[in-house]
Tab-separated table of C-alpha atoms and ligand atoms in Angstrom:
chain	number	residue	atom	x	y	z
A	1	MET	CA	0.000	0.000	0.000
A	2	ARG	CA	1.337	3.453	-0.892
A	3	ASN	CA	0.426	6.593	1.031
A	4	ILE	CA	0.250	9.386	-1.498
A	5	LEU	CA	-0.258	13.081	-0.901
A	6	VAL	CA	-2.260	14.416	-3.847
A	7	THR	CA	-2.537	18.198	-3.785
A	8	GLY	CA	-5.178	20.243	-5.586
A	9	GLY	CA	-7.365	17.169	-5.858
A	10	ALA	CA	-10.629	19.126	-5.720
A	11	GLY	CA	-9.867	20.959	-8.978
A	12	PHE	CA	-10.622	19.873	-12.521
A	13	ILE	CA	-7.734	17.540	-13.345
A	14	GLY	CA	-6.981	16.450	-9.777
A	15	SER	CA	-10.560	15.372	-9.043
A	16	ASN	CA	-10.785	13.441	-12.317
A	17	PHE	CA	-7.477	11.823	-11.287
A	18	ILE	CA	-8.599	10.797	-7.786
A	19	ASN	CA	-11.938	9.481	-9.092
A	20	HIS	CA	-10.087	7.423	-11.708
A	21	ILE	CA	-7.484	6.042	-9.289
A	22	LEU	CA	-9.863	5.080	-6.478
A	23	LYS	CA	-12.252	3.394	-8.908
A	24	SER	CA	-9.510	1.467	-10.672
A	25	ARG	CA	-7.085	0.346	-7.963
A	26	ASP	CA	-6.950	-0.316	-4.226
A	27	ASP	CA	-3.209	-0.125	-3.498
A	28	TRP	CA	-3.051	3.662	-3.007
A	29	PHE	CA	-4.151	5.561	0.096
A	30	ILE	CA	-4.728	9.151	-1.041
A	31	VAL	CA	-4.579	12.212	1.192
A	32	ASN	CA	-6.060	15.060	-0.839
A	33	LEU	CA	-4.731	18.431	0.387
A	34	ASP	CA	-6.686	21.255	-1.215
A	35	LYS	CA	-7.216	24.851	-0.160
A	36	LEU	CA	-10.653	24.973	-1.825
A	37	THR	CA	-10.039	28.199	-3.691
A	38	TYR	CA	-12.732	29.349	-6.100
A	39	ALA	CA	-11.581	26.453	-8.352
A	40	GLY	CA	-11.744	23.644	-5.794
A	41	ASN	CA	-15.063	21.852	-5.434
A	42	LEU	CA	-15.674	18.838	-3.187
A	43	GLU	CA	-18.798	17.994	-5.156
A	44	ASN	CA	-16.387	16.671	-7.795
A	45	LEU	CA	-15.425	13.886	-5.389
A	46	THR	CA	-18.727	12.771	-3.866
A	47	GLU	CA	-18.549	9.372	-5.606
A	48	ILE	CA	-15.373	8.406	-3.732
A	49	GLU	CA	-15.443	10.524	-0.591
A	50	ASN	CA	-16.345	7.560	1.639
A	51	ASN	CA	-13.723	5.285	0.114
A	52	LYS	CA	-11.570	3.752	2.867
A	53	ASN	CA	-8.446	4.709	0.888
A	54	TYR	CA	-9.261	8.427	0.846
A	55	GLN	CA	-8.856	11.355	3.222
A	56	PHE	CA	-9.600	14.995	2.406
A	57	VAL	CA	-7.768	17.821	4.205
A	58	ARG	CA	-8.564	21.455	3.593
A	59	GLY	CA	-5.356	23.496	3.634
A	60	ASP	CA	-2.652	25.359	1.770
A	61	ILE	CA	0.395	23.634	0.250
A	62	SER	CA	2.510	26.591	1.389
A	63	ASN	CA	1.605	25.908	5.044
A	64	ARG	CA	4.793	24.120	6.110
A	65	GLU	CA	3.498	23.081	9.537
A	66	LEU	CA	0.416	21.485	8.066
A	67	VAL	CA	2.343	19.689	5.325
A	68	ASN	CA	4.827	18.382	7.915
A	69	TYR	CA	1.955	17.200	10.103
A	70	LEU	CA	0.315	15.357	7.196
A	71	PHE	CA	3.552	13.608	6.242
A	72	GLU	CA	3.932	12.386	9.803
A	73	LYS	CA	0.318	11.488	10.450
A	74	TYR	CA	-0.234	9.570	7.207
A	75	ASN	CA	3.284	8.255	6.694
A	76	ILE	CA	3.340	9.846	3.244
A	77	ASP	CA	5.752	8.173	0.822
A	78	SER	CA	5.062	10.131	-2.375
A	79	VAL	CA	3.584	13.373	-3.696
A	80	ILE	CA	1.595	14.252	-6.805
A	81	ASN	CA	1.335	18.032	-6.994
A	82	PHE	CA	-1.661	19.305	-8.952
A	83	ALA	CA	-2.310	22.311	-6.695
A	84	ALA	CA	-1.936	25.605	-8.513
A	85	GLU	CA	-3.550	28.813	-9.522
A	86	SER	CA	-4.246	27.743	-13.084
A	87	HIS	CA	-5.926	30.504	-15.095
A	88	VAL	CA	-3.850	32.805	-17.314
A	89	ASP	CA	-6.393	35.662	-17.379
A	90	ARG	CA	-6.499	35.771	-13.579
A	91	SER	CA	-2.684	35.884	-13.453
A	92	ILE	CA	-2.789	38.980	-15.643
A	93	LEU	CA	-5.241	40.647	-13.250
A	94	GLY	CA	-3.141	39.791	-10.164
A	95	SER	CA	-0.010	37.666	-10.100
A	96	GLU	CA	1.028	37.476	-6.431
A	97	ILE	CA	-1.086	34.482	-5.467
A	98	PHE	CA	0.306	32.631	-8.504
A	99	TYR	CA	3.871	32.967	-7.234
A	100	ARG	CA	2.813	32.195	-3.646
A	101	THR	CA	1.013	28.985	-4.504
A	102	ASN	CA	2.810	27.788	-7.605
A	103	VAL	CA	6.399	28.635	-6.640
A	104	ILE	CA	6.507	28.926	-2.827
A	105	GLY	CA	3.872	26.235	-2.290
A	106	THR	CA	5.747	23.770	-4.510
A	107	THR	CA	9.003	24.620	-2.732
A	108	VAL	CA	7.441	23.877	0.663
A	109	LEU	CA	6.227	20.497	-0.633
A	110	LEU	CA	9.694	19.742	-2.040
A	111	ASP	CA	11.353	20.666	1.255
A	112	VAL	CA	9.088	18.534	3.398
A	113	ALA	CA	9.257	15.682	0.882
A	114	LYS	CA	13.072	15.877	1.079
A	115	LYS	CA	12.981	15.824	4.879
A	116	PHE	CA	10.842	12.677	4.908
A	117	GLY	CA	12.758	11.007	2.073
A	118	VAL	CA	9.849	10.326	-0.295
A	119	GLU	CA	9.996	7.717	-3.047
A	120	LYS	CA	8.540	9.944	-5.756
A	121	PHE	CA	7.539	13.568	-6.340
A	122	LEU	CA	5.462	14.063	-9.462
A	123	GLN	CA	5.131	17.711	-10.473
A	124	VAL	CA	2.141	18.328	-12.766
A	125	SER	CA	3.237	21.043	-15.155
A	126	THR	CA	2.215	22.591	-18.432
A	127	ASP	CA	3.371	23.125	-22.008
A	128	GLU	CA	2.957	26.874	-21.377
A	129	VAL	CA	6.391	26.937	-19.724
A	130	TYR	CA	7.905	26.651	-23.224
A	131	GLY	CA	6.353	29.937	-24.384
A	132	SER	CA	4.816	30.311	-27.827
A	133	LEU	CA	5.395	28.614	-31.199
A	134	GLY	CA	5.155	30.088	-34.676
A	135	ALA	CA	3.217	28.367	-37.447
A	136	THR	CA	5.450	25.281	-37.399
A	137	GLY	CA	7.391	23.149	-34.942
A	138	LEU	CA	6.549	21.288	-31.736
A	139	PHE	CA	7.578	21.607	-28.084
A	140	THR	CA	9.986	18.832	-27.109
A	141	GLU	CA	11.470	18.260	-23.654
A	142	ASN	CA	14.615	20.014	-24.949
A	143	THR	CA	12.792	23.202	-25.932
A	144	PRO	CA	14.128	25.955	-23.649
A	145	VAL	CA	11.757	27.175	-20.969
A	146	SER	CA	10.570	30.651	-22.004
A	147	PRO	CA	7.254	31.495	-20.313
A	148	ASN	CA	5.282	34.610	-21.205
A	149	SER	CA	2.489	35.067	-18.645
A	150	PRO	CA	2.632	35.384	-14.861
A	151	TYR	CA	0.871	31.992	-14.726
A	152	SER	CA	3.348	30.220	-16.993
A	153	SER	CA	6.350	31.901	-15.373
A	154	SER	CA	5.140	30.713	-11.963
A	155	LYS	CA	4.782	27.161	-13.300
A	156	ALA	CA	8.255	27.392	-14.860
A	157	GLY	CA	9.571	28.574	-11.480
A	158	ALA	CA	8.024	25.532	-9.827
A	159	ASP	CA	9.540	23.200	-12.444
A	160	LEU	CA	12.983	24.729	-12.017
A	161	ALA	CA	12.707	24.461	-8.229
A	162	ALA	CA	11.744	20.796	-8.571
A	163	LEU	CA	14.632	20.035	-10.954
A	164	SER	CA	17.049	21.903	-8.683
A	165	TYR	CA	15.975	19.639	-5.787
A	166	TYR	CA	16.762	16.654	-7.976
A	167	HIS	CA	20.185	17.978	-8.997
A	168	THR	CA	21.187	19.311	-5.573
A	169	PHE	CA	19.618	16.833	-3.171
A	170	GLY	CA	18.799	13.846	-5.360
A	171	ALA	CA	15.074	14.385	-4.756
A	172	PRO	CA	13.058	11.827	-6.758
A	173	VAL	CA	11.335	14.371	-8.980
A	174	THR	CA	9.579	13.657	-12.283
A	175	ILE	CA	7.745	16.379	-14.238
A	176	THR	CA	4.909	16.089	-16.749
A	177	ARG	CA	4.163	19.003	-19.085
A	178	CYS	CA	0.772	18.671	-20.676
A	179	SER	CA	-1.191	20.647	-23.254
A	180	ASN	CA	-4.736	22.059	-22.884
A	181	ASN	CA	-7.139	19.692	-21.140
A	182	TYR	CA	-10.900	19.437	-21.596
A	183	GLY	CA	-13.597	17.183	-20.181
A	184	PRO	CA	-16.039	16.908	-17.250
A	185	LEU	CA	-15.649	19.054	-14.115
A	186	GLN	CA	-13.649	21.881	-15.728
A	187	PHE	CA	-14.282	25.237	-14.081
A	188	PRO	CA	-16.289	27.430	-16.466
A	189	GLU	CA	-13.680	30.139	-16.869
A	190	LYS	CA	-11.669	28.062	-19.364
A	191	LEU	CA	-12.428	28.285	-23.084
A	192	ILE	CA	-14.491	25.129	-23.657
A	193	PRO	CA	-16.871	25.147	-20.645
A	194	LEU	CA	-17.246	28.933	-20.850
A	195	MET	CA	-18.328	28.733	-24.487
A	196	ILE	CA	-20.725	25.831	-23.842
A	197	ILE	CA	-22.430	27.650	-20.974
A	198	ASN	CA	-22.609	31.030	-22.712
A	199	ALA	CA	-24.112	29.375	-25.791
A	200	LEU	CA	-26.719	27.583	-23.654
A	201	HIS	CA	-27.705	30.997	-22.237
A	202	ASN	CA	-27.662	32.583	-25.707
A	203	LYS	CA	-24.975	34.925	-24.391
A	204	LYS	CA	-22.142	36.261	-26.552
A	205	LEU	CA	-19.087	34.015	-26.948
A	206	PRO	CA	-15.999	36.222	-26.397
A	207	VAL	CA	-13.224	35.212	-28.800
A	208	TYR	CA	-9.923	36.932	-28.044
A	209	GLY	CA	-8.133	38.749	-30.893
A	210	ASP	CA	-8.528	37.142	-34.315
A	211	GLY	CA	-9.497	33.728	-32.890
A	212	LEU	CA	-6.619	32.081	-34.740
A	213	ASN	CA	-4.513	31.163	-31.706
A	214	VAL	CA	-3.871	27.424	-31.628
A	215	ARG	CA	-4.013	25.047	-28.669
A	216	ASP	CA	-3.269	21.305	-28.663
A	217	TRP	CA	-6.211	19.616	-26.921
A	218	ILE	CA	-6.204	16.479	-24.772
A	219	TYR	CA	-9.064	14.752	-22.975
A	220	VAL	CA	-8.485	14.856	-19.216
A	221	ILE	CA	-8.589	11.059	-18.857
A	222	ASP	CA	-5.676	10.676	-21.291
A	223	HIS	CA	-3.678	13.241	-19.296
A	224	ASN	CA	-4.397	11.447	-16.033
A	225	ARG	CA	-3.310	8.075	-17.429
A	226	ALA	CA	-0.031	9.746	-18.391
A	227	ILE	CA	0.394	11.131	-14.866
A	228	GLU	CA	-0.259	7.714	-13.322
A	229	LEU	CA	2.354	6.132	-15.630
A	230	ALA	CA	4.927	8.888	-15.131
A	231	PHE	CA	4.407	8.585	-11.380
A	232	GLU	CA	4.951	4.837	-11.391
A	233	LYS	CA	7.490	4.375	-14.169
A	234	GLY	CA	8.848	7.806	-15.099
A	235	LYS	CA	12.578	8.305	-14.657
A	236	ILE	CA	13.737	10.516	-11.820
A	237	GLY	CA	15.035	13.919	-12.918
A	238	GLU	CA	13.194	13.700	-16.247
A	239	VAL	CA	10.496	15.742	-17.948
A	240	TYR	CA	7.756	14.094	-20.045
A	241	ASN	CA	5.644	16.101	-22.477
A	242	VAL	CA	2.029	14.969	-22.736
A	243	GLY	CA	-0.235	15.843	-25.652
A	244	ALA	CA	-2.626	14.213	-28.084
A	245	SER	CA	-1.583	16.012	-31.309
A	246	GLN	CA	-4.997	17.604	-31.698
A	247	GLU	CA	-4.279	21.181	-32.682
A	248	MET	CA	-7.259	23.474	-33.131
A	249	LYS	CA	-7.726	27.181	-33.716
A	250	ASN	CA	-9.895	28.756	-31.022
A	251	ILE	CA	-12.485	29.901	-33.541
A	252	GLU	CA	-12.809	26.338	-34.913
A	253	ILE	CA	-13.601	25.045	-31.415
A	254	VAL	CA	-16.134	27.774	-30.757
A	255	LYS	CA	-17.928	27.050	-34.055
A	256	LEU	CA	-17.832	23.311	-33.344
A	257	ILE	CA	-19.490	23.841	-29.945
A	258	LEU	CA	-22.147	26.072	-31.481
A	259	GLY	CA	-22.766	23.380	-34.113
A	260	ILE	CA	-23.137	20.611	-31.501
A	261	LEU	CA	-25.621	22.756	-29.561
A	262	GLY	CA	-27.496	23.832	-32.700
A	263	LYS	CA	-26.806	27.514	-32.021
A	264	SER	CA	-26.005	30.294	-34.470
A	265	ASP	CA	-22.497	31.633	-35.200
A	266	SER	CA	-23.976	35.106	-34.651
A	267	LEU	CA	-23.341	34.538	-30.910
A	268	ILE	CA	-19.599	34.889	-31.590
A	269	GLU	CA	-18.116	38.218	-30.525
A	270	TYR	CA	-14.495	39.096	-31.252
A	271	VAL	CA	-13.115	40.974	-28.234
A	272	LYS	CA	-9.860	42.667	-27.228
A	273	ASP	CA	-6.961	40.237	-27.242
A	274	ARG	CA	-5.434	38.756	-24.065
A	275	PRO	CA	-2.232	40.748	-23.296
A	276	GLY	CA	0.841	38.696	-24.238
A	277	HIS	CA	-1.414	36.045	-25.790
A	278	ASP	CA	0.666	32.998	-26.820
A	279	ARG	CA	-0.001	32.229	-30.474
A	280	ARG	CA	0.408	28.489	-30.698
A	281	TYR	CA	1.113	25.483	-28.498
A	282	ALA	CA	1.825	22.033	-29.942
A	283	ILE	CA	3.367	19.074	-28.176
A	284	ASP	CA	5.734	16.353	-29.274
A	285	SER	CA	4.847	13.505	-26.886
A	286	SER	CA	7.064	10.853	-28.489
A	287	LYS	CA	9.218	10.497	-25.356
A	288	ILE	CA	6.395	9.332	-23.080
A	289	GLN	CA	4.952	7.246	-25.930
A	290	ASN	CA	8.267	5.476	-26.587
A	291	GLU	CA	9.617	5.189	-23.053
A	292	LEU	CA	6.462	4.577	-21.022
A	293	SER	CA	4.138	3.152	-23.726
A	294	TRP	CA	1.528	5.846	-23.161
A	295	LYS	CA	-0.750	6.847	-25.959
A	296	PRO	CA	-3.851	9.023	-26.109
A	297	GLU	CA	-7.122	7.138	-26.553
A	298	PHE	CA	-9.645	9.915	-27.097
A	299	LYS	CA	-10.197	11.693	-30.415
A	300	PHE	CA	-11.177	15.330	-30.162
A	301	GLU	CA	-14.252	15.060	-32.438
A	302	GLN	CA	-15.831	12.407	-30.190
A	303	ALA	CA	-14.623	13.581	-26.781
A	304	ILE	CA	-15.795	17.158	-27.339
A	305	VAL	CA	-19.317	15.800	-27.917
A	306	LYS	CA	-19.066	13.747	-24.689
A	307	THR	CA	-17.891	16.906	-22.913
A	308	VAL	CA	-20.774	19.031	-24.194
A	309	GLU	CA	-23.179	16.240	-23.174
A	310	TRP	CA	-21.664	16.208	-19.676
A	311	TYR	CA	-22.297	19.946	-19.253
A	312	LEU	CA	-25.851	19.502	-20.528
A	313	ALA	CA	-26.432	16.718	-17.994
A	314	ASN	CA	-24.822	18.574	-15.088
A	315	LYS	CA	-26.459	21.962	-15.286
A	316	SER	CA	-26.987	22.241	-11.523
A	317	TRP	CA	-23.229	21.677	-10.924
A	318	TRP	CA	-22.171	24.651	-13.033
A	319	GLU	CA	-25.138	26.791	-12.025
A	320	ARG	CA	-23.995	26.526	-8.394
A	321	ILE	CA	-20.484	27.515	-9.478
A	322	ILE	CA	-21.763	30.514	-11.380
A	323	ARG	CA	-23.893	31.590	-8.402
A	324	GLY	CA	-20.824	31.082	-6.178
A	325	ASP	CA	-22.616	28.966	-3.563
A	326	TYR	CA	-21.269	25.498	-4.318
A	327	LEU	CA	-19.438	25.186	-0.995
A	328	LYS	CA	-22.604	26.125	0.915
A	329	TYR	CA	-24.534	23.566	-1.105
A	330	TYR	CA	-21.911	20.897	-0.408
A	331	GLU	CA	-21.940	21.607	3.344
A	332	ASN	CA	-25.753	21.463	3.449
A	333	GLN	CA	-25.740	18.117	1.671
A	334	TYR	CA	-22.696	16.418	3.164
A	335	GLY	CA	-21.720	18.300	6.328
A	336	LYS	CA	-19.272	21.040	7.270
A	337	VAL	CA	-15.872	20.989	5.539
B	401	NAD	P1	-7.883	24.003	-11.224
B	401	NAD	O1	-7.717	25.476	-11.125
B	401	NAD	O2	-9.147	23.433	-11.751
B	401	NAD	O3	-7.630	23.325	-9.793
B	401	NAD	C1	-6.604	23.737	-8.941
B	401	NAD	C2	-6.865	23.131	-7.577
B	401	NAD	O4	-5.774	23.518	-6.704
B	401	NAD	C3	-8.147	23.633	-6.907
B	401	NAD	O5	-8.831	22.556	-6.318
B	401	NAD	C4	-7.646	24.604	-5.844
B	401	NAD	O6	-8.525	24.707	-4.723
B	401	NAD	C5	-6.327	23.979	-5.482
B	401	NAD	N1	-5.372	24.953	-4.901
B	401	NAD	C6	-5.059	26.189	-5.373
B	401	NAD	N2	-4.166	26.780	-4.567
B	401	NAD	C7	-3.887	25.905	-3.576
B	401	NAD	C8	-3.023	25.928	-2.456
B	401	NAD	N3	-2.271	27.000	-2.185
B	401	NAD	N4	-2.979	24.850	-1.643
B	401	NAD	C9	-3.757	23.763	-1.885
B	401	NAD	N5	-4.594	23.689	-2.936
B	401	NAD	C10	-4.655	24.737	-3.781
B	401	NAD	O7	-6.633	23.506	-12.088
B	401	NAD	P2	-6.519	22.292	-13.114
B	401	NAD	O8	-6.923	22.748	-14.457
B	401	NAD	O9	-7.153	21.094	-12.516
B	401	NAD	O10	-4.934	22.101	-13.139
B	401	NAD	C11	-4.289	21.226	-12.218
B	401	NAD	C12	-2.796	21.272	-12.478
B	401	NAD	O11	-2.520	20.880	-13.824
B	401	NAD	C13	-2.180	22.662	-12.314
B	401	NAD	O12	-0.916	22.511	-11.711
B	401	NAD	C14	-2.040	23.179	-13.746
B	401	NAD	O13	-0.970	24.074	-13.854
B	401	NAD	C15	-1.749	21.883	-14.481
B	401	NAD	N6	-2.158	21.845	-15.903
B	401	NAD	C16	-3.410	22.228	-16.274
B	401	NAD	C17	-3.792	22.111	-17.622
B	401	NAD	C18	-5.167	22.506	-18.079
B	401	NAD	O14	-5.418	22.517	-19.281
B	401	NAD	N7	-6.121	22.790	-17.193
B	401	NAD	C19	-2.865	21.639	-18.563
B	401	NAD	C20	-1.579	21.271	-18.138
B	401	NAD	C21	-1.244	21.361	-16.802
B	402	DAU	O1	-1.616	24.655	-22.225
B	402	DAU	C1	-1.965	24.241	-20.942
B	402	DAU	C2	-2.680	25.356	-20.229
B	402	DAU	O2	-3.968	25.456	-20.814
B	402	DAU	C3	-2.787	25.138	-18.724
B	402	DAU	O3	-1.497	25.154	-18.172
B	402	DAU	C4	-3.647	26.221	-18.075
B	402	DAU	O4	-3.833	25.931	-16.697
B	402	DAU	C5	-4.997	26.259	-18.763
B	402	DAU	O5	-5.761	27.321	-18.228
B	402	DAU	C6	-4.821	26.431	-20.273
B	402	DAU	O6	-4.343	27.754	-20.594
B	402	DAU	P1	-4.944	28.607	-21.824
B	402	DAU	O7	-4.711	30.037	-21.576
B	402	DAU	O8	-4.489	28.020	-23.120
B	402	DAU	O9	-6.498	28.204	-21.650
B	402	DAU	P2	-7.849	29.069	-21.743
B	402	DAU	O10	-8.974	28.104	-21.684
B	402	DAU	O11	-7.850	30.214	-20.812
B	402	DAU	O12	-7.767	29.669	-23.211
B	402	DAU	C7	-7.642	28.817	-24.349
B	402	DAU	C8	-7.551	29.712	-25.569
B	402	DAU	O13	-8.811	30.361	-25.779
B	402	DAU	C9	-6.524	30.828	-25.457
B	402	DAU	O14	-5.926	31.062	-26.725
B	402	DAU	C10	-7.355	32.043	-25.049
B	402	DAU	C11	-8.688	31.789	-25.735
B	402	DAU	N1	-9.876	32.321	-25.041
B	402	DAU	C12	-10.060	31.975	-23.740
B	402	DAU	C13	-11.162	32.445	-23.037
B	402	DAU	C14	-11.358	32.080	-21.577
B	402	DAU	C15	-10.806	33.092	-25.720
B	402	DAU	O15	-10.635	33.372	-26.919
B	402	DAU	N2	-11.904	33.552	-25.035
B	402	DAU	C16	-12.115	33.262	-23.713
B	402	DAU	O16	-13.129	33.728	-23.135
C-alpha cells in the first residue's frame, strides 16, 4: 500500500485523477490536500469521498506546519502536486497568489518531501512553460523554458525548483508538461466550458483577438493516465511532455461547440486580445509514448461531444459555481468541511 499526498485534488484535473485512481485500484491511500479556492469543489469527489483509501484535508500547500503534520500522520511516501492557480487571465489581473502557490507552495512540498525522504515527487506542469510557437514546430522536452504570462512563469519557477531539488539533493522528482485539457468538471472560466455555458444561455461568446490562436487539446482522462504512468514508471530527474496532437484554432472550437448545440455563429463576438497572448502550443509527446508506452485514446471530435453532453447533464453543478454557492450547497448536503 502506498500513502500518497495528492494536492489540488478538488480541482478539474486532480478530481478526475482521484476518481479514476480510487475506482480502478486499491493499493493507493490518497490524502487530498486542497485549499478549496474558487476552483476547488468537493462535489467533484462525492462518488469516492467515503472510500476507505481516501482522506480529504482542507489546507494550503505553502503551510509548512500542516504539510509536515500530514507527512507524519499519514506516513506519506510520495507526492503528486496538482495544486496551482491555473488561469492565465487571472494571473494577468493579479499575479502574487500565482507565485505564492505555484512557486513557494511547490518549494514547501519539495522541502518537506526531502525531509521525509519520499519515493517519488510528481510535479504536474504545463506546455505553457515553453512559451509560444510560430506556425510550425513542436515543443519537445529540450525546448528551452521561455514562459510569457505570470501563470506560466510561476509554473516554470516551480519546475525549475523541482529540478534543482533533484540535482542538488537527489530528490526523486519527475515532471509532466501537458497541453490544454478538456472534459467533465472543468471550471467554467476556461475556453471550452465557458463557451458551452454562454451558448446555452444565448450569451455572446468572447473570442480573443482574431481567434486564430492554436491550442493542442487532450481529454483529461488521457492526461491522467499519463500522470499515473509517469508517477509509477517515469525516470527521476526527467520531464515528459504529454499531448494528443490535436491542434485546433480557437475559432474552430467555438464554431464546433455552437454546431453541436445547434446555435447560431452570430453569438460569436471578437473581443480585445489577451495581453501577451501565446499564439500556438503544440506538443511532441514521443518520449512518453516510446519510453512509457503511453498513448492518447480519445479523439477530439468524439470527446468534445461527450464533454458538451456532460455539461448539458450537469447543469446544476455549473449553475452553483456561477452563483458562487457550491461550498454552501456541499456543506448542506454532506456536512461542514
Ligand atoms: P484548477 O484550477 O481546476 O484546480 C486547482 C486546484 O488547486 C483547486 O482545487 C484549488 O482549490 C487547489 N489549490 C489552489 N491553490 C492551492 C493551495 N495553495 N494549496 C492547496 N490547494 C490549492 O486547475 P486544473 O486545471 O485542474 O490544473 C491542475 C494542475 O494541472 C495545475 O498545476 C495546472 O498548472 C496543471 N495543468 C493544467 C492544464 C489545463 O489545461 N487545465 C494543462 C496542463 C497542466
Ligand atoms: O496549455 C496548458 C494550459 O492550458 C494550462 O497550463 C492552463 O492551466 C490552462 O488554463 C490552459 O491555458 P490557456 O490560456 O491556453 O487556456 P484558456 O482556456 O484560458 O484559453 C484557451 C484559448 O482560448 C486561449 O488562446 C485564449 C482563448 N480564449 C479563452 C477564453 C477564456 C478566448 O478566446 N476567449 C475566452 O473567453
